[in-house]
Amino acid sequence: MLLFTMDTASEVGNDSKVNKVGHSHSHDSYTLRKKKCYLEPKRGLWLSLKGNPLNNHFWLHVEPYWISLDVDADRDGQVERNNPNKGSWMWGPNGHGAILLVNCDSEHTYGKRRDSDICEMSDLKDMSPMVLRTSGPAKLPEGYKLTMHISQGDAESVRVFRTRSTSFVKDYPLVLGSEDLSKEVPYLGGNAEMNFYVEGLRFPDKDFEGLISISLSLLEPSSQGFPETPIFTDRVVFRVAPWIMTPNTLNPLEVFVCSTSDNYQFLKGMRRLVENSGYKLKVCHEYMNRGDRWMQDEIEFGYIDSPHQRFPVVLDSPRDGELQDFPYDVLLGPDFGYVTRTAYDEEVSSLDSFGNLEVSPPVIVNGKIYPLGRIIIGVAFPTATKGRNMTKVVQDFLWAQKVQEPIALFSDWLLVGHVDEFMTFVPAPDKKGFRLLLASPDAGYKLFRGLQNDGHGQAKMFDGLGAEEEITVDEILSDDKLGAENNYVQSCIDWNRDVLKRELGLDDDDIIDLPILFHVMEENRAVAYYPDMVNMIVLGKNLGIPKPFGPKVDGRCALEAEMTSLMEGLGLRCTYIDDFASYHKLLGEVHCGSNVRREPFSFKWWNLEM
Amino acid sequence: MLLFTMDTASEVGNDSKVNKVGHSHSHDSYTLRKKKCYLEPKRGLWLSLKGNPLNNHFWLHVEPYWISLDVDADRDGQVERNNPNKGSWMWGPNGHGAILLVNCDSEHTYGKRRDSDICEMSDLKDMSPMVLRTSGPAKLPEGYKLTMHISQGDAESVRVFRTRSTSFVKDYPLVLGSEDLSKEVPYLGGNAEMNFYVEGLRFPDKDFEGLISISLSLLEPSSQGFPETPIFTDRVVFRVAPWIMTPNTLNPLEVFVCSTSDNYQFLKGMRRLVENSGYKLKVCHEYMNRGDRWMQDEIEFGYIDSPHQRFPVVLDSPRDGELQDFPYDVLLGPDFGYVTRTAYDEEVSSLDSFGNLEVSPPVIVNGKIYPLGRIIIGVAFPTATKGRNMTKVVQDFLWAQKVQEPIALFSDWLLVGHVDEFMTFVPAPDKKGFRLLLASPDAGYKLFRGLQNDGHGQAKMFDGLGAEEEITVDEILSDDKLGAENNYVQSCIDWNRDVLKRELGLDDDDIIDLPILFHVMEENRAVAYYPDMVNMIVLGKNLGIPKPFGPKVDGRCALEAEMTSLMEGLGLRCTYIDDFASYHKLLGEVHCGSNVRREPFSFKWWNLEM
């Protein structure tokens, strides 16, 4: 039973000149102000007045209706009906709100085709589905219409397409974008669903939190000559998926290296390691790398994830060495995305290479859980008045992704300045599931002193390397200058050790010190004295480690023996790869010369508690 | 009892050439690596090795020490000792973290004196106190030093000064600022306190969340010729206090109006109202206002607050009419701050006037508490493809303050386009402590129809206004064009009513509809048909309302009678002020022509639960 009262009854004229038929001050009662039709959005009712103006006899016609703009707000891959939480976004397993991917793969590289319709069907699956569900009369009353709209602030970050079927073809015209903030959408009548596809255009960044709203309004005609006014608005919210990095503890999928005129030995070692480990080696050939062998430094592999789609995305460094075309020309592809940041005026430094961008395994720090780990970058010393830094645009990008809150270490003490020169993570069967490996001159000196005490003071480093000058354990230990240099290096690493312990919640038992010496070059900046074993490639339980060419005891390299012994306890197998001439002498090692694309986390980023 | 072990005993030489005397892999054991002195920051101990190298006999000298950079992290106005939470910031009554004011009053208008020392002692109280507390040996060991430092990212937002006492004078040199990210600070020895003063330079904004860190590091000398490395860092965090607006429900302190050549009548009415209410009227004279009477539009009063200091801050609109010098030249003063935002290239529109910037009383919305109310601005319609907006820089500023989360209403339907043309808040003794007053053409037509039904159809509006054309109730009701216009206006206000109900958690009972008609001018934009009673000034229980010059019944204005009756129920007294010629005809009213500085909230913003 529906009760309807009019406090003023009067004539009803034609559509274009209607008189007031009802009036009420209460907004929640049915109000027919000046109109023959009225929509009561809260109750989902069309009210239309029918009757005979001559005898002042009216009756009210009531039809139920339904308008709902729907998204996958419960994140199960399906667009449910009118989720009550669709208009807001909340993190966590009990959270809600839909998810949008930046459509940055080659089917639709953003920036390429602005404001054009969708060409490739496969592109649809990279977009978030959105459904307009309507139920009601066959036609909207005269002058009413549906409008979809976005705000000016969101216009650069999102586009909306829709499915349009005619009797012959189906196409996907653009509905909303930077040129169209508002557009009428057809009302189909009866029980209808219209499919939309929503595309993200920008990753979260310093000036973009990542949230986007799309609204659908039902517009009511006012008196003739006046603009329509919305009487009902439905709103959905999306969050753009962050770019996520993958730590060494995740399974590898592909290993990338460069082939150059002089790295045959290295390539052979890498191929054997990778293939024996059961993974795929991808070689970037010289026509593409143009002699740039630093595969680690030009790119960082990551991925983006949503309930409906997931694909890898490469972050291209502003370093832009001779490898600069590789990520865009080779990696970018269907379901393989690409993103980059261009530095402002400021000079790009060696700290912008992505050997200086790593990520920890998942950690818990003072009760706070980081199920996707934490990003690690290297910067200048906090107390330094001058120093090199990672460029601001890249730092801003990394911090804005939010789900792997970055840690800034001090790497400017190194000549090359990358965090991978003194630290890495390896999987472990116990404790936190991993160990932090740190280069340690102290551990190096301890090992060399042990050799000396055991009567191996005359054992030679760099034995059999030909051109390289050999040096004995005694000579190393008696070099006061080298000792002072390594004392300084140890202080620098100690600082980072303290930061890593604090920011990753580690104990000393979670850290393994590797015997590595450095020497200090111009401007007090350090390089590895012999191949820097910490700069390794981690492929499941197999480690590819720079062959250190240490002093031999009973025919076996003492550094390899120590390293192997330390890793064996964790169930890890060490393979030593000769990178001496082709990488070490050029101030890099195995890790600098390779890159690994890994499986994504099984943990879903939207389940993070923020 | 302190246990100390050395795994390698050896000679100790002079300071510049010391040998390794101790070594341990465990970082938590006492390590004297290559040094005669060692600081164990975690345990607060100086360790120094003394002895006789000739007989290889050493002993360990142990002294307790203490280094703490202290702030008022518990927000009680006192700098406590080493608060364990001083390095992070948390909202809420159980939160923590120190607070910084933007030092924007005239003693130290930011931007004026960059990187110079403090001149005026009174300026110190606008800054946050910070104390470096040290306890330890009379001198630091050779080569050790203390350094205070900030990050490049914070350098534009903060400056640090310190007290320096000599035997004759006390001065306050600059320690850190945009030119000095890091500076050595003296170690005073024994038990000492050194006082610092921290000054905020920027309000929170789109690119600045408002958090600032200051660090103090103890640097350890490395081998000669190498940089020192920090071995201990203490860090404190501040949040810059947001700019806070004051709603009509707070007690007035001062009322500001302009004196112009033609507003004597208005000024007289205002003076009587303000002085009878017990407040102070401040008149901006013509040499300063240059004929610009819109005191509401050029400025918005607010304040900033911290546990140690609080003062009013005027936000200067980018409108910049002839009143533009008033806030800087007149209002800015000692303990009266000033802030403004300059629009980018984009044109400043009428929506940038601060009649379009209001704030609600405290509200609770679906369980979420807004103890400082919510900011209200007017923008273009969400479905409009074109429209005027408040300029982005001001919107960004308002949103970034965070503590009064803004609501955007639709005000572009008005020719002038300000929210104060259709809404205001008045205090109430019951319900939520206030009522929302809305202009209502429906209420206006109801009143006029009532007059007609009661036989007053010939009563005249604008009676006795001389030049103004009188019009009867019957004439108004028979004007179909005016009816259609008000139908449209009511739709626009209805939209805003729905938004306000939703965003402020209001019921219909919290809203009072005032009988106000509009008419629609060029580009379908509306102006008030007679003085717009909702555009009032609220001074405690006294309301200064534009005199509407409505139709008279028994010698009494029917609009005033209705208004007075509606307000009387809330214990409010209405004073009708004639603003017809000098404001209404120029498209503004009492509120547009005045401004009120009010008492701050007793609620402290840092106690918000975010």
Short mmCIF file of N, CA and C in Angstrom, two decimals, chain B residues 285-328:
data_model
loop_
_atom_site.label_atom_id
_atom_site.label_comp_id
_atom_site.label_asym_id
_atom_site.label_seq_id
_atom_site.Cartn_x
_atom_site.Cartn_y
_atom_site.Cartn_z
N HIS B 285 38.72 51.38 6.69
CA HIS B 285 38.32 52.64 6.07
C HIS B 285 38.66 52.70 4.59
N GLU B 286 38.13 53.74 3.96
CA GLU B 286 38.15 53.76 2.52
C GLU B 286 39.55 53.87 1.91
N TYR B 287 40.47 54.54 2.63
CA TYR B 287 41.83 54.64 2.07
C TYR B 287 42.43 53.24 1.90
N MET B 288 41.94 52.29 2.72
CA MET B 288 42.48 50.93 2.66
C MET B 288 41.62 50.05 1.75
N ASN B 289 40.27 50.21 1.83
CA ASN B 289 39.42 49.29 1.04
C ASN B 289 39.18 49.79 -0.38
N ARG B 290 39.47 51.05 -0.64
CA ARG B 290 39.36 51.62 -1.99
C ARG B 290 38.03 51.32 -2.65
N GLY B 291 36.97 51.27 -1.81
CA GLY B 291 35.62 51.07 -2.35
C GLY B 291 35.18 49.61 -2.38
N ASP B 292 36.08 48.71 -2.05
CA ASP B 292 35.75 47.28 -2.02
C ASP B 292 35.10 46.97 -0.67
N ARG B 293 33.80 46.64 -0.69
CA ARG B 293 33.07 46.47 0.57
C ARG B 293 32.95 45.00 0.99
N TRP B 294 33.49 44.08 0.18
CA TRP B 294 33.21 42.65 0.39
C TRP B 294 34.22 42.02 1.33
N MET B 295 34.09 42.42 2.60
CA MET B 295 35.02 41.98 3.64
C MET B 295 35.04 40.45 3.79
N GLN B 296 33.93 39.79 3.50
CA GLN B 296 33.87 38.34 3.59
C GLN B 296 34.73 37.67 2.53
N ASP B 297 34.83 38.33 1.39
CA ASP B 297 35.37 37.65 0.21
C ASP B 297 36.88 37.67 0.10
N GLU B 298 37.52 38.69 0.70
CA GLU B 298 38.96 38.82 0.54
C GLU B 298 39.72 37.91 1.50
N ILE B 299 39.11 37.59 2.64
CA ILE B 299 39.86 36.86 3.69
C ILE B 299 39.01 35.80 4.38
N GLU B 300 39.70 34.85 4.99
CA GLU B 300 39.05 33.91 5.90
C GLU B 300 39.91 33.85 7.16
N PHE B 301 39.26 34.05 8.31
CA PHE B 301 40.00 33.95 9.57
C PHE B 301 40.12 32.49 10.00
N GLY B 302 41.27 32.16 10.51
CA GLY B 302 41.48 30.85 11.09
C GLY B 302 42.55 30.97 12.16
N TYR B 303 43.10 29.86 12.57
CA TYR B 303 44.17 29.91 13.58
C TYR B 303 45.04 28.69 13.46
N ILE B 304 46.19 28.77 14.12
CA ILE B 304 47.06 27.59 14.24
C ILE B 304 47.33 27.39 15.73
N ASP B 305 47.54 26.14 16.09
CA ASP B 305 47.57 25.80 17.51
C ASP B 305 48.64 24.75 17.77
N SER B 306 49.27 24.88 18.91
CA SER B 306 50.27 23.89 19.36
C SER B 306 50.23 23.90 20.88
N PRO B 307 50.86 22.94 21.52
CA PRO B 307 50.84 22.95 22.99
C PRO B 307 51.56 24.17 23.57
N HIS B 308 52.47 24.79 22.79
CA HIS B 308 53.24 25.90 23.37
C HIS B 308 52.78 27.27 22.91
N GLN B 309 51.97 27.34 21.86
CA GLN B 309 51.59 28.65 21.34
C GLN B 309 50.41 28.50 20.39
N ARG B 310 49.59 29.56 20.30
CA ARG B 310 48.46 29.55 19.39
C ARG B 310 48.24 30.99 18.93
N PHE B 311 47.97 31.18 17.64
CA PHE B 311 47.59 32.53 17.22
C PHE B 311 46.73 32.48 15.96
N PRO B 312 45.95 33.56 15.74
CA PRO B 312 45.10 33.60 14.55
C PRO B 312 45.93 33.75 13.28
N VAL B 313 45.44 33.17 12.20
CA VAL B 313 46.10 33.29 10.90
C VAL B 313 45.03 33.60 9.86
N VAL B 314 45.23 34.65 9.10
CA VAL B 314 44.28 35.00 8.06
C VAL B 314 44.71 34.34 6.74
N LEU B 315 43.76 33.67 6.09
CA LEU B 315 44.01 33.14 4.74
C LEU B 315 43.54 34.20 3.75
N ASP B 316 44.47 34.67 2.94
CA ASP B 316 44.19 35.75 1.99
C ASP B 316 43.77 35.11 0.66
N SER B 317 42.60 35.49 0.17
CA SER B 317 42.08 34.90 -1.06
C SER B 317 42.85 35.38 -2.29
N PRO B 318 43.00 34.52 -3.29
CA PRO B 318 43.59 34.98 -4.55
C PRO B 318 42.65 35.91 -5.33
N ARG B 319 41.46 36.15 -4.78
CA ARG B 319 40.52 37.09 -5.39
C ARG B 319 41.20 38.43 -5.69
N ASP B 320 41.88 38.97 -4.64
CA ASP B 320 42.64 40.21 -4.79
C ASP B 320 41.86 41.34 -5.43
N GLY B 321 40.78 41.72 -4.74
CA GLY B 321 40.06 42.93 -5.13
C GLY B 321 40.78 44.14 -4.55
N GLU B 322 40.07 45.25 -4.47
CA GLU B 322 40.69 46.48 -3.97
C GLU B 322 41.06 46.35 -2.49
N LEU B 323 40.51 45.36 -1.83
CA LEU B 323 40.84 45.10 -0.42
C LEU B 323 42.14 44.32 -0.26
N GLN B 324 42.83 44.06 -1.35
CA GLN B 324 43.89 43.05 -1.29
C GLN B 324 45.01 43.37 -0.31
N ASP B 325 45.29 44.63 -0.04
CA ASP B 325 46.39 44.94 0.88
C ASP B 325 45.98 44.82 2.34
N PHE B 326 44.66 44.79 2.59
CA PHE B 326 44.17 44.81 3.98
C PHE B 326 44.74 43.68 4.85
N PRO B 327 44.65 42.42 4.41
CA PRO B 327 45.14 41.36 5.30
C PRO B 327 46.62 41.48 5.61
N TYR B 328 47.43 41.80 4.62
CA TYR B 328 48.88 41.86 4.86
C TYR B 328 49.27 43.12 5.62
#
